[in-house]
């Protein structure tokens, strides 16, 4: 045999060996790909469900019940197993937001993200946020999440958008309001782990602008979008509010049925006014909701027997009204007025449904110190405080008023912003600010001197149409009686108006 024959023979053997090796490798390709698929397939143990809970006892109980329901649903799916390391598989982690830390500002989500990342960011593929009355179908949720590669940045939710430029969103995207979407938090919204990581890094490293937190869902979407550097919201049709086939989530109501409404005499109503508004604003109150009050007084800078008004001896101020509000608090605890469990403080241009408020108050314990209304935040990234905004109505339990007035906390001037001072005081005293999105308010920002007016038309039509609102503020650019009859009066159907 020649050297050439030996050479070509060896070369042929080498080629055959390469082919056999390649063939052997092909036999393992299928299982390897399956393992890779399993690696990226999301199971329940890869999901952290965050219930946007509140510290108030009623809300803590309701969110705790929702957590139990979710875990029981996972158990029914038959996905609980024991491993040698005693690790449970097949169940999601369910977090009550108010238990994540002692910081009340976690409700605004951004301060909570680093804490959530530290605890779950290295083990979870998704964070899924829901409200305490949001119902979740876990099997459908998994189907949704598995449509999106968890190793990429995703922001998922039910899409809401402004039909017109809205003052509560600071006229953002005024040229095309519908171009920017934000999540309907009642339907649930999700962040993938890579997006959670990047948001956490931003919060930790950047000097974030942090003044007022007003509309959380819109501000979260803006922060995530990061002026085009981050993802926009991806609309998920299975994230629902109204029940229908194929939904992964549904939502019941913000106005729960806790039994018969509290008595009219359980709520003392304090209306703040001043002489220049006696002739135009007070008549609207009398024509709409005054008749539903058991105890009501108008507090002004002058005594006017035709209304009548009570002068508290506090001069009128153009803004803030802290001196007047604290005088109201002292009068509420005095023998000058009938004793009631609850104090409602409103402006003379607040429109409110007292029957709906009394229905909501049945859910709460008046012996618990609480401040109820629409919750805003100030400086929450920098350990600031929350407060109940004034124009939409501030509801205080008698216990909260007593605790406040027995402390040294108070106004630094008569024209200080009363709602913000109350919020700062309650934060210091450990009284949680309890939020209800059924209160709708104007924010008169005493620091920035900006007036933010929230009319019904300023809210997403889809969101506001599903609510039984309790209040709206301001008579600006609306017919207040028509707004009251359409949105707040229950005696006539809307289609008859």
Coordinates of C-alpha atoms in Angstrom, one line a residue:
X1 CA 0.0 0.0 0.0
X2 CA 1.4 3.4 -1.0
X3 CA 1.9 6.3 1.3
X4 CA -0.9 8.1 -0.6
X5 CA -3.3 5.2 0.1
X6 CA -2.5 5.3 3.8
X7 CA -3.0 9.1 3.8
X8 CA -6.4 9.0 2.1
X9 CA -7.5 6.0 4.3
X10 CA -6.7 7.9 7.5
X11 CA -8.5 10.9 6.2
X12 CA -11.6 8.9 5.4
X13 CA -11.6 7.4 8.9
X14 CA -11.2 10.9 10.4
X15 CA -14.2 12.1 8.4
X16 CA -16.3 9.1 9.5
X17 CA -15.4 9.8 13.2
X18 CA -16.4 13.4 12.8
X19 CA -19.7 12.4 11.2
X20 CA -20.3 9.9 14.0
X21 CA -19.6 12.4 16.6
X22 CA -21.8 14.9 15.0
X23 CA -24.6 12.3 14.8
X24 CA -24.1 11.5 18.4
X25 CA -24.4 15.2 19.2
X26 CA -27.6 15.4 17.2
X27 CA -29.1 12.8 19.4
X28 CA -28.6 15.1 22.4
X29 CA -29.9 18.2 20.7
X30 CA -33.6 17.5 21.4
X31 CA -33.2 17.0 25.2
X32 CA -30.8 19.9 25.5
X33 CA -33.3 22.2 23.8
X34 CA -36.1 20.8 26.0
X35 CA -33.9 21.6 29.0
X36 CA -33.4 25.1 27.7
X37 CA -37.2 25.5 27.2
X38 CA -37.8 24.3 30.7
X39 CA -35.3 26.9 31.9
X40 CA -37.3 29.7 30.4
X41 CA -40.8 28.3 31.1
X42 CA -42.4 30.3 33.9
X43 CA -44.0 28.3 36.7
X44 CA -45.9 29.6 39.7
X45 CA -42.8 29.5 41.9
X46 CA -41.2 32.0 39.5
X47 CA -43.9 34.6 40.2
X48 CA -44.1 37.0 43.0
X49 CA -47.6 38.4 43.5
X50 CA -47.6 41.8 45.3
X51 CA -50.9 42.8 46.8
X52 CA -51.0 46.6 47.1
X53 CA -52.3 46.4 50.6
X54 CA -52.8 49.0 53.3
X55 CA -52.0 49.0 57.0
X56 CA -55.6 49.9 58.2
X57 CA -57.1 46.8 59.8
X58 CA -60.0 46.5 57.3
X59 CA -57.6 46.6 54.3
X60 CA -55.0 44.4 56.0
X61 CA -57.7 41.8 56.6
X62 CA -59.1 42.0 53.0
X63 CA -55.6 41.7 51.5
X64 CA -54.8 38.8 53.8
X65 CA -57.9 37.0 52.6
X66 CA -56.9 37.6 49.0
X67 CA -53.5 36.0 49.8
X68 CA -55.1 33.0 51.3
X69 CA -57.4 32.6 48.3
X70 CA -54.4 32.7 45.9
X71 CA -52.4 30.1 47.9
X72 CA -55.5 27.9 48.2
X73 CA -56.0 28.1 44.4
X74 CA -52.4 27.0 43.9
X75 CA -53.0 24.1 46.2
X76 CA -56.1 23.1 44.2
X77 CA -54.0 23.0 41.1
X78 CA -52.1 20.2 42.7
X79 CA -48.7 21.9 42.2
X80 CA -47.3 21.7 45.8
X81 CA -44.5 19.2 46.3
X82 CA -41.8 18.7 48.9
X83 CA -38.1 18.7 48.1
X84 CA -35.2 17.3 50.2
X85 CA -34.3 20.9 51.1
X86 CA -37.9 21.4 52.2
X87 CA -38.6 23.9 49.5
X88 CA -42.1 24.2 48.3
X89 CA -42.6 24.3 44.6
X90 CA -45.6 25.2 42.5
X91 CA -46.8 28.1 44.6
X92 CA -46.2 31.8 44.0
X93 CA -44.7 34.1 46.6
X94 CA -47.5 36.4 47.8
X95 CA -46.4 39.6 49.4
X96 CA -48.6 42.1 51.2
X97 CA -47.1 45.5 50.4
X98 CA -47.7 47.0 53.8
X99 CA -45.7 44.2 55.4
X100 CA -42.7 44.6 53.2
X101 CA -41.3 47.3 55.6
X102 CA -42.3 49.8 58.2
X103 CA -42.2 52.6 55.7
X104 CA -45.6 53.9 54.8
X105 CA -44.4 55.3 51.5
X106 CA -44.0 51.8 50.0
X107 CA -47.5 52.3 48.5
X108 CA -46.0 54.5 45.9
X109 CA -44.1 51.4 44.6
X110 CA -40.8 53.1 43.6
X111 CA -39.4 53.0 47.2
X112 CA -40.5 49.4 47.5
X113 CA -38.8 48.1 44.3
X114 CA -35.2 47.9 45.8
X115 CA -36.6 46.0 48.7
X116 CA -38.5 43.6 46.4
X117 CA -35.4 43.1 44.2
X118 CA -33.2 42.4 47.3
X119 CA -35.6 39.7 48.5
X120 CA -36.9 38.2 45.2
X121 CA -34.9 39.7 42.3
X122 CA -32.5 36.7 42.0
X123 CA -35.1 34.0 42.2
X124 CA -38.3 35.3 40.5
X125 CA -38.9 35.8 36.8
X126 CA -41.9 38.2 37.3
X127 CA -43.5 40.6 39.8
X128 CA -47.2 40.8 39.4
X129 CA -49.0 43.6 41.2
X130 CA -52.7 43.5 42.1
X131 CA -55.1 45.4 44.3
X132 CA -56.8 43.8 47.3
X133 CA -60.1 43.2 45.4
X134 CA -58.4 41.9 42.2
X135 CA -59.2 38.2 41.6
X136 CA -56.5 36.1 39.8
X137 CA -56.8 32.9 37.9
X138 CA -53.3 31.4 38.3
X139 CA -53.4 29.0 35.3
X140 CA -54.5 31.8 33.0
X141 CA -51.8 34.2 34.5
X142 CA -49.1 31.6 33.7
X143 CA -50.3 31.3 30.1
X144 CA -50.0 35.1 29.7
X145 CA -46.6 35.4 31.3
X146 CA -45.2 32.5 29.2
X147 CA -45.9 34.5 26.1
X148 CA -43.2 37.0 27.0
X149 CA -39.5 36.0 27.3
X150 CA -38.8 36.5 31.0
X151 CA -35.1 37.3 30.2
X152 CA -36.2 40.5 28.5
X153 CA -37.6 43.8 29.9
X154 CA -41.4 43.7 29.9
X155 CA -44.1 46.0 31.4
X156 CA -47.5 44.4 31.1
X157 CA -51.0 45.6 31.9
X158 CA -54.5 46.6 30.8
X159 CA -54.1 49.8 28.8
X160 CA -55.6 53.1 29.9
X161 CA -54.9 56.4 28.2
X162 CA -56.1 59.9 28.2
X163 CA -58.6 60.9 25.5
X164 CA -57.7 64.6 26.1
X165 CA -54.8 66.2 27.8
X166 CA -55.4 66.0 31.5
X167 CA -54.4 68.4 34.2
X168 CA -54.0 65.6 36.7
X169 CA -51.3 64.3 34.4
X170 CA -49.8 67.7 34.0
X171 CA -50.9 67.8 30.4
X172 CA -48.4 65.2 29.5
X173 CA -48.4 64.2 25.8
X174 CA -50.8 67.0 25.1
X175 CA -50.3 66.8 21.3
X176 CA -51.4 63.2 21.3
X177 CA -52.7 62.0 24.7
X178 CA -53.7 58.6 23.5
X179 CA -50.1 57.8 22.5
X180 CA -49.1 57.1 26.0
X181 CA -50.7 54.3 28.0
X182 CA -50.6 53.5 31.7
X183 CA -51.9 50.4 33.6
X184 CA -55.3 49.9 35.1
X185 CA -54.0 48.7 38.4
X186 CA -57.3 47.0 39.3
X187 CA -56.6 44.5 36.5
X188 CA -53.1 43.8 37.6
X189 CA -49.7 44.7 36.0
X190 CA -46.4 42.9 35.7
X191 CA -42.7 43.6 35.6
X192 CA -40.1 41.1 34.3
X193 CA -37.1 40.5 36.5
X194 CA -34.6 42.3 34.1
X195 CA -36.8 45.4 34.2
X196 CA -37.1 45.2 38.0
X197 CA -33.3 45.1 38.2
X198 CA -32.8 48.1 36.0
X199 CA -35.4 50.2 37.8
X200 CA -33.8 49.3 41.1
X201 CA -30.4 50.4 39.8
X202 CA -31.9 53.7 38.7
X203 CA -33.6 54.3 42.1
X204 CA -30.4 53.5 43.9
X205 CA -28.0 55.5 41.7
X206 CA -29.9 58.5 40.3
X207 CA -30.9 61.7 42.0
X208 CA -34.6 61.1 41.3
X209 CA -37.1 64.0 41.1
X210 CA -39.4 63.3 44.1
X211 CA -41.9 65.9 45.0
X212 CA -45.6 64.9 44.7
X213 CA -47.1 61.5 44.1
X214 CA -50.6 62.1 42.7
X215 CA -51.7 59.6 40.2
X216 CA -49.6 56.5 40.9
X217 CA -50.4 54.4 37.8
X218 CA -49.5 57.2 35.4
X219 CA -46.4 58.2 37.3
X220 CA -45.1 54.6 37.4
X221 CA -45.6 54.3 33.7
X222 CA -43.7 57.5 33.1
X223 CA -40.8 56.3 35.3
X224 CA -40.6 53.0 33.5
X225 CA -40.8 54.6 30.1
X226 CA -37.9 56.9 31.0
X227 CA -38.5 59.4 28.2
X228 CA -38.3 56.6 25.6
X229 CA -35.3 54.8 27.1
X230 CA -37.4 52.1 28.7
X231 CA -40.4 50.0 27.6
X232 CA -43.9 51.3 27.1
X233 CA -46.8 49.4 28.5
X234 CA -47.6 46.2 26.6
X235 CA -51.4 45.7 26.6
X236 CA -52.6 42.3 27.8
X237 CA -56.2 41.5 26.9
X238 CA -56.4 38.8 29.6
X239 CA -55.9 41.4 32.3
X240 CA -59.5 42.4 32.8
X241 CA -61.8 44.3 35.1
X242 CA -65.2 43.1 33.9
X243 CA -65.5 39.2 33.8
X244 CA -65.4 37.6 30.4
X245 CA -64.0 34.4 28.9
X246 CA -60.3 34.0 29.0
X247 CA -59.5 36.5 31.7
X248 CA -56.6 36.0 34.0
X249 CA -57.8 38.8 36.3
X250 CA -61.1 40.5 37.2
X251 CA -62.0 43.2 39.7
X252 CA -65.1 43.6 41.9
X253 CA -65.6 47.0 43.4
X254 CA -64.0 49.8 45.3
X255 CA -67.3 50.3 47.3
X256 CA -67.6 47.1 49.3
X257 CA -70.8 45.9 51.1
X258 CA -69.9 45.7 54.7
X259 CA -73.5 45.9 55.9
X260 CA -75.9 48.7 56.5
X261 CA -74.5 52.2 56.1
X262 CA -73.5 54.0 59.3
X263 CA -76.1 56.4 60.6
X264 CA -76.3 60.0 59.4
X265 CA -75.6 61.1 63.0
X266 CA -72.3 59.1 63.0
X267 CA -70.8 61.6 60.6
X268 CA -70.2 65.3 61.4
X269 CA -69.7 67.4 58.3
X270 CA -67.6 70.5 58.4
X271 CA -67.7 72.8 55.3
X272 CA -64.9 75.3 55.0
X273 CA -66.0 78.6 53.3
X274 CA -65.5 82.3 53.4
X275 CA -67.5 85.4 52.9
X276 CA -66.7 85.9 49.2
X277 CA -68.1 82.5 48.3
X278 CA -71.3 82.6 50.4
X279 CA -73.4 83.7 47.4
X280 CA -72.2 81.3 44.7
X281 CA -70.6 78.1 46.3
X282 CA -72.8 77.6 49.3
X283 CA -76.0 77.5 47.3
X284 CA -74.6 74.6 45.3
X285 CA -74.0 72.6 48.5
X286 CA -77.6 73.4 49.6
X287 CA -79.0 72.4 46.2
X288 CA -77.2 69.1 46.1
X289 CA -75.9 67.1 49.0
X290 CA -76.5 69.1 52.2
X291 CA -79.9 67.4 52.7
X292 CA -78.1 64.0 53.2
X293 CA -76.1 65.3 56.2
X294 CA -77.2 64.6 59.8
X295 CA -74.9 67.2 61.4
X296 CA -73.4 69.9 59.3
X297 CA -71.8 73.3 59.9
X298 CA -70.4 75.9 57.6
X299 CA -67.2 77.5 58.9
X300 CA -66.4 81.0 57.6
X301 CA -64.4 84.1 58.5
X302 CA -67.7 85.9 59.3
X303 CA -71.0 85.0 60.9
X304 CA -73.8 84.9 58.4
X305 CA -77.2 83.9 59.9
X306 CA -78.8 83.3 56.5
X307 CA -76.7 80.2 55.8
X308 CA -75.9 80.0 58.8
X309 CA -72.1 80.1 59.2
X310 CA -69.9 79.8 62.3
X311 CA -66.9 82.1 62.6
X312 CA -64.0 80.3 64.3
X313 CA -62.0 83.5 64.9
X314 CA -59.4 82.6 62.3
X315 CA -58.8 85.2 59.5
X316 CA -59.4 83.9 56.0
X317 CA -56.3 83.0 54.0
X318 CA -55.9 82.7 50.3
X319 CA -54.4 79.2 50.6
X320 CA -53.6 76.5 53.1
X321 CA -56.3 77.1 55.8
X322 CA -54.4 75.2 58.4
X323 CA -55.5 77.5 61.2
X324 CA -59.1 77.1 60.3
X325 CA -58.9 73.3 60.0
X326 CA -57.3 72.9 63.4
X327 CA -60.0 75.1 64.9
X328 CA -62.5 72.8 63.3
X329 CA -60.8 69.8 64.9
X330 CA -60.9 71.4 68.3
X331 CA -64.6 72.3 67.9
X332 CA -65.3 68.7 66.8
X333 CA -64.1 67.4 70.2
X334 CA -65.8 70.1 72.2
X335 CA -69.4 70.1 73.6
X336 CA -70.4 72.8 71.1
X337 CA -71.4 70.2 68.5
X338 CA -73.1 66.8 68.7
X339 CA -70.7 63.9 69.4
X340 CA -70.0 61.7 66.3
X341 CA -67.6 58.9 65.4
X342 CA -66.4 60.5 62.2
X343 CA -65.5 64.0 61.0
X344 CA -65.7 64.9 57.3
X345 CA -63.9 68.1 56.3
X346 CA -64.7 69.5 52.8
X347 CA -64.4 72.7 50.9
X348 CA -67.4 74.7 49.8
X349 CA -66.8 73.6 46.2
X350 CA -66.6 69.9 47.0
X351 CA -69.3 67.6 45.6
X352 CA -69.9 64.5 47.6
X353 CA -72.2 61.6 48.0
X354 CA -72.8 61.2 51.7
X355 CA -74.9 58.0 51.3
X356 CA -72.0 56.3 49.5
X357 CA -69.5 57.6 52.1
X358 CA -71.7 56.2 54.9
X359 CA -71.7 52.8 53.2
X360 CA -67.9 52.9 52.9
X361 CA -67.5 53.9 56.5
X362 CA -69.3 50.7 57.7
X363 CA -66.2 48.8 56.8
X364 CA -64.0 50.7 59.2
X365 CA -63.6 50.7 63.0
X366 CA -64.2 54.2 64.4
X367 CA -62.1 53.3 67.4
X368 CA -59.1 53.0 65.2
X369 CA -57.1 56.1 64.4
X370 CA -57.4 56.7 60.7
X371 CA -57.4 59.3 58.0
X372 CA -59.4 58.4 54.9
X373 CA -59.6 59.9 51.5
X374 CA -57.6 60.2 48.3
X375 CA -53.9 59.7 49.3
X376 CA -51.1 61.7 47.9
X377 CA -47.4 61.6 48.8
X378 CA -44.7 64.2 49.2
X379 CA -41.0 63.4 48.9
X380 CA -41.7 59.6 49.3
X381 CA -38.4 58.6 47.7
X382 CA -36.6 60.6 50.3
X383 CA -38.6 59.2 53.3
X384 CA -41.3 61.8 53.0
X385 CA -44.9 61.5 54.1
X386 CA -48.4 60.7 52.7
X387 CA -51.5 62.8 53.2
X388 CA -55.2 62.8 52.5
X389 CA -56.0 65.5 50.0
X390 CA -58.4 68.2 51.3
X391 CA -60.7 69.1 48.5
X392 CA -62.0 65.6 47.8
X393 CA -62.8 65.3 51.5
X394 CA -60.8 64.3 54.5
X395 CA -62.5 61.7 56.8
X396 CA -61.0 61.5 60.3
X397 CA -62.0 59.1 63.1
X398 CA -62.7 60.7 66.5
X399 CA -59.7 58.6 67.8
X400 CA -57.4 60.2 65.2
X401 CA -58.5 63.7 66.0
X402 CA -58.0 63.0 69.8
X403 CA -54.5 61.6 69.2
X404 CA -53.6 64.6 67.0
X405 CA -54.8 67.3 69.4
X406 CA -53.1 65.7 72.3
X407 CA -49.8 65.8 70.6
X408 CA -47.6 68.9 70.0
X409 CA -47.9 68.7 66.2
X410 CA -49.7 71.5 64.5
X411 CA -49.7 74.4 62.0
X412 CA -46.5 76.4 61.5
X413 CA -48.8 79.2 60.1
X414 CA -52.5 79.8 59.6
X415 CA -52.0 79.6 55.8
X416 CA -50.0 76.3 55.8
X417 CA -51.5 73.6 53.6
X418 CA -53.8 71.9 56.1
X419 CA -54.0 68.5 54.4
X420 CA -50.2 68.2 54.2
X421 CA -49.7 69.3 57.8
X422 CA -52.2 66.7 58.9
X423 CA -50.4 64.1 56.9
X424 CA -47.0 65.0 58.3
X425 CA -48.5 64.9 61.9
X426 CA -50.2 61.6 61.3
X427 CA -47.0 60.1 59.9
X428 CA -45.2 61.2 63.0
X429 CA -47.9 59.7 65.2
X430 CA -48.0 56.4 63.3
X431 CA -51.5 56.9 62.0
X432 CA -51.7 55.4 58.5
X433 CA -53.2 57.4 55.6
X434 CA -55.9 55.1 54.2
X435 CA -56.6 55.5 50.5
X436 CA -59.8 55.2 48.6
X437 CA -59.8 56.1 44.9
X438 CA -63.5 57.0 45.1
X439 CA -62.5 60.4 46.4
X440 CA -61.4 62.8 43.6
X441 CA -59.7 66.0 44.5
X442 CA -58.0 69.3 43.5
X443 CA -54.4 69.7 44.7
X444 CA -53.6 73.3 45.6
X445 CA -49.8 72.9 45.9
X446 CA -48.7 75.5 48.4
X447 CA -45.0 74.8 47.6
X448 CA -45.1 75.0 43.8
X449 CA -48.1 77.3 43.7
X450 CA -49.7 75.0 41.1
X451 CA -53.4 74.3 40.9
X452 CA -54.3 70.8 39.8
X453 CA -58.0 70.5 39.2
X454 CA -59.6 67.1 38.8
X455 CA -62.9 67.1 37.0
X456 CA -64.7 63.9 36.0
X457 CA -63.6 64.5 32.4
X458 CA -59.9 64.6 33.5
X459 CA -60.0 60.9 34.4
X460 CA -59.8 57.9 32.0
X461 CA -63.3 57.3 30.8
X462 CA -63.0 53.5 31.2
X463 CA -61.8 53.8 34.8
X464 CA -64.2 56.4 36.0
X465 CA -67.2 54.8 34.4
X466 CA -66.8 51.7 36.5
X467 CA -66.6 53.6 39.8
X468 CA -69.3 54.7 42.2
X469 CA -67.4 57.8 43.0
X470 CA -67.8 59.5 46.4
X471 CA -66.5 63.0 45.6
X472 CA -65.3 65.4 43.1
X473 CA -63.8 68.8 43.7
X474 CA -64.1 72.2 42.1
X475 CA -66.8 74.0 40.2
X476 CA -64.2 75.2 37.7
X477 CA -65.3 74.8 34.1
X478 CA -68.2 72.6 34.9
X479 CA -71.9 72.8 35.9
X480 CA -71.6 71.5 39.5
X481 CA -75.2 70.5 39.9
X482 CA -75.1 68.5 36.6
X483 CA -71.9 66.8 37.7
X484 CA -73.5 65.9 41.1
X485 CA -76.6 64.5 39.5
X486 CA -74.8 62.5 36.9
X487 CA -71.9 61.1 38.9
X488 CA -72.9 61.2 42.6
X489 CA -76.7 61.0 42.9
X490 CA -78.2 57.5 43.1
X491 CA -81.9 58.3 42.9
X492 CA -82.1 58.5 39.1
X493 CA -80.4 56.4 36.5
X494 CA -77.8 58.1 34.4
X495 CA -79.6 57.4 31.2
X496 CA -82.5 59.6 32.4
X497 CA -80.3 62.6 33.0

